[in-house]
Amino acid sequence: DSEKSGGESWFWQQKGEEIHVRIVCNPPATKKDISVKFKASSLAASVHGVTIIDGSLAGKVEVDECTWCLSADKSELQIMLTQVAGRTDAWPALLA
C-alpha cells in the first residue's frame, strides 16, 4: 500500500500485518526528546514535548511486537506496529 499522510508532520503505510508510521522531527531529535506509548488499541507519540499522535488505533496491535527508532540523521521517528496475531485487515486510517 502507498504511504498516506496522517497529519501535518506524519505519514503511515500498511504492509499486511505491519503498520509503519514516520514522524518528521524538526529540529532533529535524540532519544530523550521522544516519547512513544503503545497500547493494544491506542498510540501516543510526542517529539520535543509536542504531541504528534494521540488516539485510538483503527485496529488492535501486539504491544510486545511494537517498536520505534530514530533515523540515522535523527530527522525522523519511525514507529512499527504489528496487528494482533492472524490479522492483516487493511486499516482505512491509522486512527479510528
CSV table of N, CA and C in Angstrom, one decimal:
chain,number,residue,atom,x,y,z
A,1,ASP,N,0.8,-1.2,0.0
A,1,ASP,CA,0.0,0.0,0.0
A,1,ASP,C,0.9,1.2,0.0
A,2,SER,N,0.4,2.3,-0.6
A,2,SER,CA,1.1,3.5,-0.7
A,2,SER,C,1.0,4.3,0.7
A,3,GLU,N,2.0,5.1,0.9
A,3,GLU,CA,2.1,5.9,2.1
A,3,GLU,C,1.0,6.9,2.1
A,4,LYS,N,0.4,7.1,3.3
A,4,LYS,CA,-0.7,8.1,3.4
A,4,LYS,C,-0.3,9.2,4.4
A,5,SER,N,-0.7,10.4,4.2
A,5,SER,CA,-0.4,11.5,5.1
A,5,SER,C,-1.4,11.4,6.2
A,6,GLY,N,-0.9,11.4,7.5
A,6,GLY,CA,-1.8,11.3,8.6
A,6,GLY,C,-2.1,12.7,9.3
A,7,GLY,N,-1.2,13.6,9.1
A,7,GLY,CA,-1.3,14.9,9.7
A,7,GLY,C,-0.2,15.8,9.1
A,8,GLU,N,0.0,16.9,9.8
A,8,GLU,CA,0.9,17.9,9.3
A,8,GLU,C,2.4,17.3,9.2
A,9,SER,N,2.8,16.5,10.1
A,9,SER,CA,4.2,16.1,10.2
A,9,SER,C,4.3,14.5,10.3
A,10,TRP,N,3.3,13.8,9.9
A,10,TRP,CA,3.4,12.3,10.0
A,10,TRP,C,2.7,11.6,8.8
A,11,PHE,N,3.2,10.4,8.5
A,11,PHE,CA,2.8,9.6,7.4
A,11,PHE,C,2.7,8.2,7.9
A,12,TRP,N,1.8,7.4,7.3
A,12,TRP,CA,1.7,6.0,7.7
A,12,TRP,C,1.5,5.1,6.4
A,13,GLN,N,1.8,3.8,6.6
A,13,GLN,CA,1.8,2.9,5.5
A,13,GLN,C,1.5,1.5,6.1
A,14,GLN,N,0.7,0.7,5.4
A,14,GLN,CA,0.5,-0.7,5.9
A,14,GLN,C,1.0,-1.7,4.9
A,15,LYS,N,1.6,-2.7,5.5
A,15,LYS,CA,2.1,-3.9,4.6
A,15,LYS,C,1.7,-5.1,5.4
A,16,GLY,N,0.5,-5.7,5.0
A,16,GLY,CA,0.0,-6.9,5.7
A,16,GLY,C,-0.3,-6.6,7.1
A,17,GLU,N,0.4,-7.3,8.0
A,17,GLU,CA,0.1,-7.2,9.4
A,17,GLU,C,0.9,-6.0,10.0
A,18,GLU,N,1.8,-5.4,9.3
A,18,GLU,CA,2.7,-4.4,9.8
A,18,GLU,C,2.2,-3.0,9.4
A,19,ILE,N,2.2,-2.1,10.3
A,19,ILE,CA,1.9,-0.7,10.0
A,19,ILE,C,3.1,0.2,10.4
A,20,HIS,N,3.6,1.0,9.5
A,20,HIS,CA,4.8,1.8,9.7
A,20,HIS,C,4.3,3.3,9.7
A,21,VAL,N,4.8,4.0,10.7
A,21,VAL,CA,4.5,5.4,10.9
A,21,VAL,C,5.8,6.2,10.9
A,22,ARG,N,5.8,7.3,10.1
A,22,ARG,CA,7.0,8.1,10.1
A,22,ARG,C,6.6,9.5,10.6
A,23,ILE,N,7.4,10.0,11.5
A,23,ILE,CA,7.1,11.4,12.1
A,23,ILE,C,8.3,12.2,11.8
A,24,VAL,N,8.1,13.4,11.2
A,24,VAL,CA,9.2,14.3,10.9
A,24,VAL,C,9.7,15.0,12.1
A,25,CYS,N,10.9,14.9,12.5
A,25,CYS,CA,11.5,15.6,13.6
A,25,CYS,C,12.2,16.9,13.2
A,26,ASN,N,11.6,18.0,13.5
A,26,ASN,CA,12.2,19.3,13.1
A,26,ASN,C,12.2,20.2,14.3
A,27,PRO,N,13.3,20.5,14.9
A,27,PRO,CA,14.7,20.1,14.6
A,27,PRO,C,14.9,18.6,14.9
A,28,PRO,N,16.0,18.0,14.4
A,28,PRO,CA,16.3,16.6,14.7
A,28,PRO,C,16.3,16.3,16.2
A,29,ALA,N,15.9,15.1,16.5
A,29,ALA,CA,15.7,14.7,17.9
A,29,ALA,C,16.7,13.7,18.4
A,30,THR,N,16.8,13.6,19.7
A,30,THR,CA,17.5,12.5,20.3
A,30,THR,C,16.5,11.6,21.0
A,31,LYS,N,17.0,10.4,21.5
A,31,LYS,CA,16.0,9.5,22.2
A,31,LYS,C,15.4,10.2,23.4
A,32,LYS,N,16.1,11.1,24.0
A,32,LYS,CA,15.5,11.8,25.2
A,32,LYS,C,14.3,12.8,24.8
A,33,ASP,N,14.3,13.2,23.5
A,33,ASP,CA,13.2,14.1,23.0
A,33,ASP,C,12.0,13.3,22.7
A,34,ILE,N,12.1,12.0,22.6
A,34,ILE,CA,11.0,11.1,22.1
A,34,ILE,C,10.2,10.5,23.2
A,35,SER,N,8.9,10.4,23.1
A,35,SER,CA,8.0,9.6,24.0
A,35,SER,C,7.0,8.9,23.1
A,36,VAL,N,7.0,7.5,23.2
A,36,VAL,CA,6.1,6.7,22.5
A,36,VAL,C,5.5,5.7,23.4
A,37,LYS,N,4.1,5.7,23.5
A,37,LYS,CA,3.4,4.8,24.4
A,37,LYS,C,2.5,3.9,23.5
A,38,PHE,N,2.8,2.6,23.6
A,38,PHE,CA,2.0,1.6,22.8
A,38,PHE,C,0.9,1.0,23.8
A,39,LYS,N,-0.3,0.9,23.3
A,39,LYS,CA,-1.3,0.2,24.0
A,39,LYS,C,-2.0,-0.7,22.9
A,40,ALA,N,-2.8,-1.7,23.4
A,40,ALA,CA,-3.4,-2.6,22.4
A,40,ALA,C,-4.2,-1.9,21.4
A,41,SER,N,-4.9,-0.8,21.7
A,41,SER,CA,-5.8,-0.2,20.7
A,41,SER,C,-5.5,1.3,20.7
A,42,SER,N,-4.4,1.8,21.2
A,42,SER,CA,-4.1,3.2,21.0
A,42,SER,C,-2.6,3.5,20.9
A,43,LEU,N,-2.3,4.7,20.4
A,43,LEU,CA,-0.9,5.1,20.2
A,43,LEU,C,-0.7,6.5,20.6
A,44,ALA,N,0.3,6.8,21.4
A,44,ALA,CA,0.7,8.2,21.7
A,44,ALA,C,2.1,8.4,21.4
A,45,ALA,N,2.4,9.5,20.7
A,45,ALA,CA,3.8,9.8,20.3
A,45,ALA,C,4.0,11.3,20.4
A,46,SER,N,5.1,11.7,21.1
A,46,SER,CA,5.5,13.1,21.1
A,46,SER,C,6.9,13.3,20.8
A,47,VAL,N,7.3,14.4,20.3
A,47,VAL,CA,8.6,14.8,19.9
A,47,VAL,C,8.9,16.2,20.5
A,48,HIS,N,10.0,16.4,21.2
A,48,HIS,CA,10.3,17.7,21.8
A,48,HIS,C,9.2,18.2,22.7
A,49,GLY,N,8.4,17.3,23.4
A,49,GLY,CA,7.4,17.6,24.2
A,49,GLY,C,6.1,18.0,23.5
A,50,VAL,N,6.0,17.9,22.2
A,50,VAL,CA,4.8,18.2,21.4
A,50,VAL,C,4.2,16.9,21.0
A,51,THR,N,2.9,16.8,21.4
A,51,THR,CA,2.1,15.6,21.0
A,51,THR,C,1.9,15.6,19.5
A,52,ILE,N,2.3,14.6,18.8
A,52,ILE,CA,2.1,14.5,17.3
A,52,ILE,C,0.9,13.5,17.1
A,53,ILE,N,0.8,12.4,17.8
A,53,ILE,CA,-0.2,11.4,17.6
A,53,ILE,C,-0.7,11.0,19.0
A,54,ASP,N,-2.0,11.0,19.2
A,54,ASP,CA,-2.5,10.5,20.5
A,54,ASP,C,-4.0,10.1,20.2
A,55,GLY,N,-4.2,8.8,20.1
A,55,GLY,CA,-5.6,8.4,19.9
A,55,GLY,C,-5.8,6.9,19.7
A,56,SER,N,-7.0,6.5,19.5
A,56,SER,CA,-7.3,5.1,19.3
A,56,SER,C,-6.9,4.7,17.9
A,57,LEU,N,-6.3,3.5,17.8
A,57,LEU,CA,-5.9,3.0,16.5
A,57,LEU,C,-7.1,2.3,15.8
A,58,ALA,N,-7.0,2.2,14.5
A,58,ALA,CA,-8.1,1.6,13.7
A,58,ALA,C,-8.3,0.1,14.0
A,59,GLY,N,-7.3,-0.5,14.6
A,59,GLY,CA,-7.3,-1.9,14.9
A,59,GLY,C,-6.5,-2.2,16.1
A,60,LYS,N,-6.4,-3.5,16.5
A,60,LYS,CA,-5.6,-3.8,17.7
A,60,LYS,C,-4.2,-4.3,17.3
A,61,VAL,N,-3.2,-4.0,18.1
A,61,VAL,CA,-1.9,-4.3,17.9
A,61,VAL,C,-1.3,-5.2,19.0
A,62,GLU,N,-0.2,-5.9,18.7
A,62,GLU,CA,0.5,-6.7,19.7
A,62,GLU,C,1.5,-5.8,20.3
A,63,VAL,N,1.3,-5.3,21.5
A,63,VAL,CA,2.1,-4.3,22.1
A,63,VAL,C,3.6,-4.7,22.2
A,64,ASP,N,3.8,-6.0,22.6
A,64,ASP,CA,5.2,-6.5,22.7
A,64,ASP,C,5.9,-6.6,21.4
A,65,GLU,N,5.2,-6.5,20.3
A,65,GLU,CA,5.9,-6.5,19.0
A,65,GLU,C,6.0,-5.1,18.3
A,66,CYS,N,5.5,-4.1,19.0
A,66,CYS,CA,5.6,-2.8,18.5
A,66,CYS,C,7.0,-2.1,19.0
A,67,THR,N,7.5,-1.3,18.1
A,67,THR,CA,8.8,-0.7,18.4
A,67,THR,C,9.0,0.6,17.7
A,68,TRP,N,10.0,1.4,18.1
A,68,TRP,CA,10.3,2.6,17.4
A,68,TRP,C,11.8,2.8,17.4
A,69,CYS,N,12.2,3.7,16.4
A,69,CYS,CA,13.7,4.0,16.3
A,69,CYS,C,13.8,5.4,15.6
A,70,LEU,N,14.9,6.0,15.8
A,70,LEU,CA,15.2,7.2,15.1
A,70,LEU,C,16.0,6.9,13.8
A,71,SER,N,15.8,7.7,12.7
A,71,SER,CA,16.6,7.5,11.5
A,71,SER,C,18.0,7.9,11.8
A,72,ALA,N,19.0,7.5,11.0
A,72,ALA,CA,20.4,7.8,11.2
A,72,ALA,C,20.7,9.2,11.4
A,73,ASP,N,20.0,10.1,10.7
A,73,ASP,CA,20.2,11.5,10.8
A,73,ASP,C,19.4,12.2,11.8
A,74,LYS,N,18.6,11.4,12.6
A,74,LYS,CA,17.7,11.8,13.7
A,74,LYS,C,16.6,12.8,13.2
A,75,SER,N,16.3,12.9,11.9
A,75,SER,CA,15.3,13.8,11.5
A,75,SER,C,13.9,13.1,11.4
A,76,GLU,N,13.8,11.8,11.7
A,76,GLU,CA,12.6,11.1,11.5
A,76,GLU,C,12.5,10.0,12.6
A,77,LEU,N,11.3,10.0,13.3
A,77,LEU,CA,10.9,9.0,14.2
A,77,LEU,C,10.2,7.9,13.4
A,78,GLN,N,10.6,6.7,13.5
A,78,GLN,CA,10.0,5.6,12.8
A,78,GLN,C,9.3,4.6,13.8
A,79,ILE,N,8.0,4.4,13.7
A,79,ILE,CA,7.3,3.6,14.6
A,79,ILE,C,6.7,2.4,13.8
A,80,MET,N,6.9,1.2,14.3
A,80,MET,CA,6.5,0.0,13.7
A,80,MET,C,5.4,-0.7,14.6
A,81,LEU,N,4.2,-0.9,14.1
A,81,LEU,CA,3.1,-1.6,14.8
A,81,LEU,C,2.9,-2.9,14.1
A,82,THR,N,2.5,-3.9,14.9
A,82,THR,CA,2.1,-5.2,14.4
A,82,THR,C,0.7,-5.6,14.8
A,83,GLN,N,-0.2,-5.9,13.9
A,83,GLN,CA,-1.5,-6.2,14.2
A,83,GLN,C,-1.5,-7.5,15.1
A,84,VAL,N,-2.6,-7.7,15.9
A,84,VAL,CA,-2.7,-8.9,16.7
A,84,VAL,C,-2.7,-10.1,15.7
A,85,ALA,N,-2.2,-11.2,16.3
A,85,ALA,CA,-1.9,-12.5,15.6
A,85,ALA,C,-3.0,-12.8,14.6
A,86,GLY,N,-2.6,-13.1,13.3
A,86,GLY,CA,-3.5,-13.6,12.3
A,86,GLY,C,-4.3,-12.5,11.6
A,87,ARG,N,-4.1,-11.2,12.0
A,87,ARG,CA,-4.9,-10.1,11.4
A,87,ARG,C,-4.1,-9.4,10.4
A,88,THR,N,-4.6,-9.2,9.2
A,88,THR,CA,-4.0,-8.5,8.2
A,88,THR,C,-5.0,-7.5,7.5
A,89,ASP,N,-6.0,-7.2,8.3
A,89,ASP,CA,-7.0,-6.3,7.8
A,89,ASP,C,-6.4,-5.0,7.3
A,90,ALA,N,-6.9,-4.5,6.2
A,90,ALA,CA,-6.5,-3.2,5.7
A,90,ALA,C,-7.1,-2.1,6.6
A,91,TRP,N,-6.4,-1.3,7.2
A,91,TRP,CA,-6.9,-0.2,8.0
A,91,TRP,C,-7.3,1.0,7.1
A,92,PRO,N,-8.5,1.6,7.3
A,92,PRO,CA,-8.9,2.7,6.5
A,92,PRO,C,-8.1,4.0,6.8
A,93,ALA,N,-7.6,4.0,8.1
A,93,ALA,CA,-6.8,5.1,8.6
A,93,ALA,C,-6.0,4.6,9.8
A,94,LEU,N,-5.0,5.3,10.2
A,94,LEU,CA,-4.2,4.9,11.3
A,94,LEU,C,-5.1,5.0,12.6
A,95,LEU,N,-5.7,6.1,12.7
A,95,LEU,CA,-6.5,6.4,13.9
A,95,LEU,C,-8.0,6.2,13.7
A,96,ALA,N,-8.7,5.6,14.7
A,96,ALA,CA,-10.1,5.4,14.5
A,96,ALA,C,-10.9,6.7,14.6
